[in-house]
């Protein structure tokens, strides 16, 4: 099998228990939760409830009904942004965001919402002072990614959340690159809206995501329809999680996501992060000494799970193609759905090569990748 170093896109492979849990849910339960009163449907509801309760506890959400399931971080961000903002509101975000946030913000702009993008520095970082300076009396939301999928820069979300709250704004965190790697506690960190994928650091299957919504916050749903209860009402229910979960739930996927979270709890978040940090340090150290390699993002201190680089005079796509075809190594090249990041770090329009190891990689894998790079450059 090829050497997969694109875990920032989705984690692969998954822990064995994830495959087993999905298989069992598909074969043994295999029906919609909450749609029937018969035991098989109740068993499905139990799977969904247990996944929700476990994720809520993991992310510091004391009322688990306020953690809703979506199919991706993108959907979660869309619900948060379009469910909250109205014409005349102001939002503060940054130039180092993924399109999953930038495009919903652009849509809001077209609907009369004002958007300020705070400029990231060459490492892809922003400071709480910059956010504070951008706040206005009508700022309703501060929205940003915890960790960049291009540079690996980690933002000071706790400090920014404090600034947002002091300025009367809500805080939305896109945890696509941090959920399952960095500790996140919504209530103690002051995060009002947390959007995360299930399929990256949480080891769940593709097509899973979560949105945690703070107590007292009422959002409009993106999708309305059947929720299993309140069937006689023509209106979407007010209560959570039903308000945001119309349509048949993907129970096997949520069984897999719960198993992914159990794997994290069993290994320990700190141990997972320590392993990631070791592999990232090995990557940065190795790439730094390859002539012609230019590294982006923070070169010292905290670093997320993605490393971006270029080789002078070489096209990133051509390098990624050669890594795949000559060495069977999967990495990603280009803009990584985050064009403004590249404008910010000076790699637009070509982008970068991005390497993102995962929990199931080891030092030999990184060694093999570095050897391939030395041959290719
Ligand atoms: C920073 C960031 N935000 C959002 C997303 C979107 O996640 P999803 O694929 O679950 O919609 C990604 C995915 O790459 C990401 O890296």
XYZ file of C-alpha atoms and ligand atoms in Angstrom:
393
model
C 0.000 0.000 0.000
C 1.153 3.494 -0.686
C 2.618 5.713 2.002
C -0.240 8.067 2.887
C 0.930 11.490 4.052
C -2.262 13.483 3.456
C -3.941 13.191 6.843
C -4.803 16.907 6.840
C -7.343 16.008 4.132
C -8.708 12.973 5.958
C -7.102 10.512 8.337
C -6.190 7.192 6.766
C -6.165 4.402 7.726
C -8.648 4.411 10.596
C -8.214 2.404 13.798
C -9.447 -1.196 13.324
C -12.212 -0.594 15.865
C -13.716 2.052 13.550
C -14.142 -0.430 10.690
C -15.554 -3.028 13.090
C -18.037 -0.611 14.680
C -19.311 0.514 11.275
C -19.639 -3.021 10.012
C -21.549 -4.091 13.134
C -23.867 -1.067 13.017
C -24.598 -1.708 9.350
C -25.301 -5.418 9.790
C -26.814 -5.615 13.238
C -28.746 -2.366 13.508
C -28.897 -0.842 10.048
C -32.019 1.278 10.552
C -32.793 4.931 11.255
C -32.676 6.076 14.882
C -35.760 7.558 16.482
C -38.049 6.774 13.563
C -39.689 3.678 15.034
C -40.470 2.502 18.548
C -39.252 -1.034 17.829
C -36.080 -2.322 19.462
C -33.888 -2.150 16.366
C -34.606 1.551 15.971
C -34.007 2.115 19.672
C -30.622 0.396 19.301
C -29.787 2.845 16.502
C -30.865 5.756 18.691
C -28.571 4.456 21.432
C -25.583 4.470 19.056
C -26.282 8.075 18.088
C -26.892 9.122 21.679
C -23.662 7.521 22.894
C -21.633 9.140 20.109
C -23.168 12.520 20.918
C -22.595 12.190 24.671
C -18.982 11.090 24.204
C -18.161 13.914 21.782
C -19.878 16.517 23.953
C -17.839 15.401 26.962
C -14.652 15.443 24.877
C -15.239 19.009 23.694
C -16.474 20.426 27.010
C -20.130 20.809 26.029
C -22.172 20.094 29.165
C -25.555 19.731 27.406
C -24.918 17.027 24.810
C -28.077 17.935 22.866
C -26.202 21.098 21.841
C -23.712 19.028 19.849
C -25.283 18.346 16.484
C -24.128 15.981 13.778
C -23.443 17.226 10.281
C -21.725 15.662 7.305
C -18.583 17.815 7.414
C -16.875 20.765 9.055
C -17.973 22.735 5.993
C -21.641 22.065 6.730
C -21.110 22.957 10.395
C -19.518 26.288 9.454
C -22.339 27.029 6.995
C -24.981 26.396 9.665
C -23.113 28.608 12.138
C -22.501 31.500 9.749
C -25.766 31.576 7.823
C -27.844 30.594 10.843
C -26.506 33.455 12.913
C -25.681 36.456 10.751
C -28.097 39.051 9.439
C -27.638 42.044 7.123
C -25.913 44.842 9.027
C -23.888 42.477 11.213
C -20.098 42.592 11.123
C -17.744 39.584 11.209
C -14.033 39.474 11.907
C -12.046 36.648 10.326
C -8.535 36.314 8.891
C -6.679 36.032 5.595
C -5.469 32.554 6.537
C -8.777 30.687 6.387
C -9.924 27.693 4.394
C -12.612 28.181 1.743
C -14.924 26.282 4.107
C -15.130 29.542 6.036
C -14.192 32.123 3.389
C -16.932 31.165 0.950
C -19.775 31.211 3.492
C -18.451 34.615 4.601
C -18.410 35.806 0.993
C -22.033 34.679 0.614
C -22.906 36.609 3.776
C -21.135 39.664 2.357
C -23.392 39.438 -0.690
C -26.350 39.393 1.733
C -25.341 42.606 3.471
C -23.004 41.381 6.219
C -19.750 43.323 6.637
C -16.625 41.178 6.751
C -13.155 42.211 7.927
C -10.255 39.863 7.246
C -7.339 40.439 9.600
C -3.975 39.998 7.869
C -1.967 36.925 8.863
C 1.822 37.212 9.078
C 4.333 35.299 6.924
C 4.022 32.282 9.206
C 0.244 32.354 8.870
C -0.436 33.651 12.370
C -2.716 36.374 13.705
C -2.669 37.971 17.146
C -5.422 38.787 19.594
C -4.366 42.452 19.336
C -5.194 42.480 15.624
C -8.587 40.934 16.334
C -9.248 43.474 19.088
C -8.414 46.316 16.699
C -10.871 44.992 14.096
C -13.875 44.763 16.441
C -16.739 47.221 15.941
C -19.938 47.883 17.883
C -21.866 45.728 15.382
C -19.374 42.804 15.378
C -21.554 39.755 15.908
C -18.954 37.071 15.248
C -15.222 36.393 15.297
C -14.557 33.323 13.154
C -11.273 31.577 12.513
C -9.458 28.263 12.236
C -7.649 26.948 15.294
C -4.884 25.558 13.125
C -4.024 26.145 9.475
C -4.267 23.297 6.972
C -1.478 24.920 4.937
C 1.095 26.361 7.321
C 0.352 24.387 10.481
C 0.196 27.706 12.385
C -1.829 27.473 15.595
C -3.853 30.554 16.557
C -4.303 31.763 20.137
C -8.032 30.920 20.157
C -8.499 31.189 23.890
C -7.089 34.719 23.987
C -9.072 35.661 20.882
C -12.273 34.230 22.411
C -11.713 36.393 25.480
C -11.293 39.485 23.285
C -14.391 38.587 21.267
C -16.507 38.135 24.389
C -15.272 41.400 25.897
C -16.266 43.112 22.644
C -19.756 41.569 22.713
C -19.089 39.170 19.822
C -19.527 35.409 19.547
C -16.636 33.090 18.739
C -16.707 30.447 15.990
C -13.741 28.082 15.811
C -13.037 25.937 12.773
C -11.318 22.999 14.448
C -10.809 20.996 11.254
C -7.074 20.674 11.885
C -7.089 20.630 15.668
C -9.968 18.382 16.822
C -8.335 15.172 18.021
C -4.892 16.800 18.244
C -5.180 19.796 20.547
C -7.236 20.013 23.732
C -10.510 21.860 23.099
C -12.993 22.677 25.834
C -15.728 24.931 24.478
C -16.981 26.153 27.814
C -13.661 26.940 29.467
C -12.138 28.333 26.261
C -15.129 30.579 25.502
C -15.975 28.960 22.165
C -19.607 29.636 21.271
C -19.618 27.661 18.038
C -17.252 24.781 17.345
C -17.154 23.241 13.880
C -15.141 20.075 13.403
C -14.946 17.213 10.941
C -15.318 13.663 12.213
C -13.100 12.251 9.491
C -9.752 13.863 10.262
C -8.195 13.861 13.745
C -11.218 12.155 15.321
C -10.671 9.068 13.099
C -14.310 8.822 12.012
C -15.389 7.998 8.456
C -15.769 10.583 5.668
C -19.122 12.336 5.710
C -19.122 13.111 9.434
C -18.855 16.416 11.261
C -20.077 18.176 14.376
C -21.268 21.604 15.393
C -21.360 22.543 19.077
C -23.679 25.449 19.845
C -23.412 27.377 23.117
C -26.293 27.523 25.565
C -28.825 30.210 24.735
C -27.770 30.642 21.108
C -30.576 30.285 18.561
C -29.594 29.649 14.954
C -31.698 29.196 11.840
C -31.264 25.722 10.360
C -29.771 25.257 6.900
C -31.948 22.259 6.162
C -35.475 21.527 7.326
C -37.532 18.352 7.084
C -38.243 15.119 8.907
C -36.670 14.792 12.330
C -38.476 11.746 13.691
C -40.573 13.722 16.214
C -43.114 16.605 16.247
C -44.438 15.222 12.980
C -47.753 17.059 13.160
C -46.123 20.498 13.213
C -45.480 22.204 9.860
C -42.452 23.905 11.448
C -38.945 22.747 12.148
C -38.605 21.929 15.874
C -36.908 24.462 18.109
C -35.241 21.836 20.260
C -31.735 20.562 19.687
C -30.319 18.421 18.217
C -33.426 17.792 16.051
C -33.494 21.399 14.797
C -30.301 20.769 12.808
C -30.596 17.052 12.016
C -33.261 16.607 9.360
C -33.195 13.450 7.272
C -32.102 9.927 8.074
C -29.028 9.834 10.284
C -25.950 7.950 9.094
C -25.901 5.639 12.118
C -23.022 3.388 10.940
C -20.845 6.461 10.373
C -21.601 7.742 13.878
C -20.797 4.305 15.326
C -17.439 4.637 13.543
C -16.917 8.163 14.823
C -17.601 7.045 18.395
C -15.070 4.230 17.975
C -12.558 6.785 16.641
C -13.063 8.933 19.715
C -12.732 5.893 21.985
C -9.389 5.187 20.290
C -8.230 8.730 21.132
C -9.359 8.362 24.733
C -7.581 5.025 25.010
C -4.282 6.342 23.578
C -4.571 9.722 25.267
C -4.729 13.064 23.466
C -1.337 14.070 24.870
C 0.305 10.910 23.524
C -1.277 11.439 20.087
C -0.088 15.040 20.019
C 3.400 14.021 21.190
C 3.659 11.498 18.380
C 2.491 14.062 15.833
C 4.966 16.630 17.136
C 7.810 14.125 16.838
C 6.998 13.325 13.205
C 6.539 17.021 12.325
C 9.876 17.916 13.969
C 11.571 15.129 11.990
C 9.970 16.416 8.775
C 10.959 20.043 9.370
C 14.471 19.105 10.379
C 14.926 16.823 7.370
C 13.428 19.203 4.806
C 15.413 22.147 6.160
C 18.672 20.518 5.076
C 17.628 19.595 1.555
C 19.143 22.198 -0.790
C 16.537 24.280 -2.614
C 13.702 23.484 -0.187
C 11.779 26.507 1.091
C 9.645 25.831 4.183
C 6.547 27.835 5.158
C 4.768 28.295 8.456
C 6.301 28.302 11.936
C 9.750 26.735 12.006
C 10.021 26.749 15.777
C 7.545 26.337 18.602
C 4.080 24.876 18.266
C 3.164 23.420 14.881
C 0.043 21.619 13.685
C -0.017 18.494 11.582
C 0.573 20.016 8.116
C 3.949 21.040 6.693
C 4.105 23.094 3.494
C 7.162 23.574 1.324
C 8.380 24.243 -2.192
C 11.547 23.376 -4.054
C 13.135 26.269 -5.930
C 12.484 26.037 -9.642
C 10.061 23.121 -9.314
C 6.315 23.048 -9.695
C 4.578 21.673 -6.547
C 2.128 19.564 -8.594
C 4.939 18.011 -10.562
C 6.733 17.100 -7.302
C 3.595 15.559 -5.810
C 3.066 13.601 -9.030
C 6.651 12.303 -8.938
C 6.315 11.326 -5.245
C 3.190 9.351 -6.109
C 4.392 7.727 -9.315
C 8.041 7.075 -8.460
C 7.803 6.384 -4.729
C 4.141 5.563 -4.046
C 3.871 8.450 -1.559
C 0.570 10.388 -1.348
C 0.976 14.099 -0.583
C -1.065 17.068 -1.760
C 0.004 19.998 -3.951
C -1.604 23.312 -4.864
C -3.699 25.804 -2.911
C -5.290 23.295 -0.480
C -8.650 25.167 -0.701
C -7.097 28.172 1.029
C -6.091 30.768 -1.621
C -5.712 33.702 0.786
C -3.192 31.757 2.865
C -0.965 31.558 -0.193
C -1.366 35.270 -0.891
C -0.380 35.810 2.746
C 2.729 33.601 2.723
C 3.769 34.457 -0.848
C 2.996 31.177 -2.618
C 0.043 32.257 -4.762
C -0.946 31.010 -7.357
C 1.226 27.889 -7.517
C 0.689 26.852 -3.915
C 2.852 24.417 -2.010
C 3.513 20.742 -1.493
C 1.802 19.725 1.748
C 2.843 16.752 3.848
C 0.678 15.687 6.783
C 1.567 12.508 8.653
C -0.935 10.722 10.848
C -0.998 8.586 13.952
C -0.265 5.420 12.009
C 2.917 6.804 10.423
C 6.299 6.279 12.009
C 9.844 7.646 11.770
C 10.722 5.196 8.991
C 7.892 6.595 6.866
C 9.203 10.131 7.306
C 12.719 8.884 6.601
C 11.504 7.262 3.373
C 9.749 10.473 2.324
C 12.860 12.582 3.032
C 15.043 10.164 1.054
C 12.603 10.408 -1.872
C 12.765 14.214 -1.666
C 16.558 14.183 -1.695
C 16.461 12.076 -4.868
C 13.812 14.228 -6.547
C 14.946 17.732 -5.876
C -8.985 24.416 8.091
C -10.082 23.602 7.462
N -11.353 23.999 7.596
C -12.368 23.291 7.077
C -12.145 22.137 6.362
C -13.313 21.403 5.780
O -13.528 20.165 6.405
P -14.608 19.162 5.823
O -13.939 18.431 4.724
O -14.982 18.248 6.939
O -15.747 19.958 5.346
C -10.838 21.690 6.179
C -10.578 20.475 5.384
O -9.554 20.298 4.803
C -9.780 22.433 6.757
O -8.515 22.054 6.619
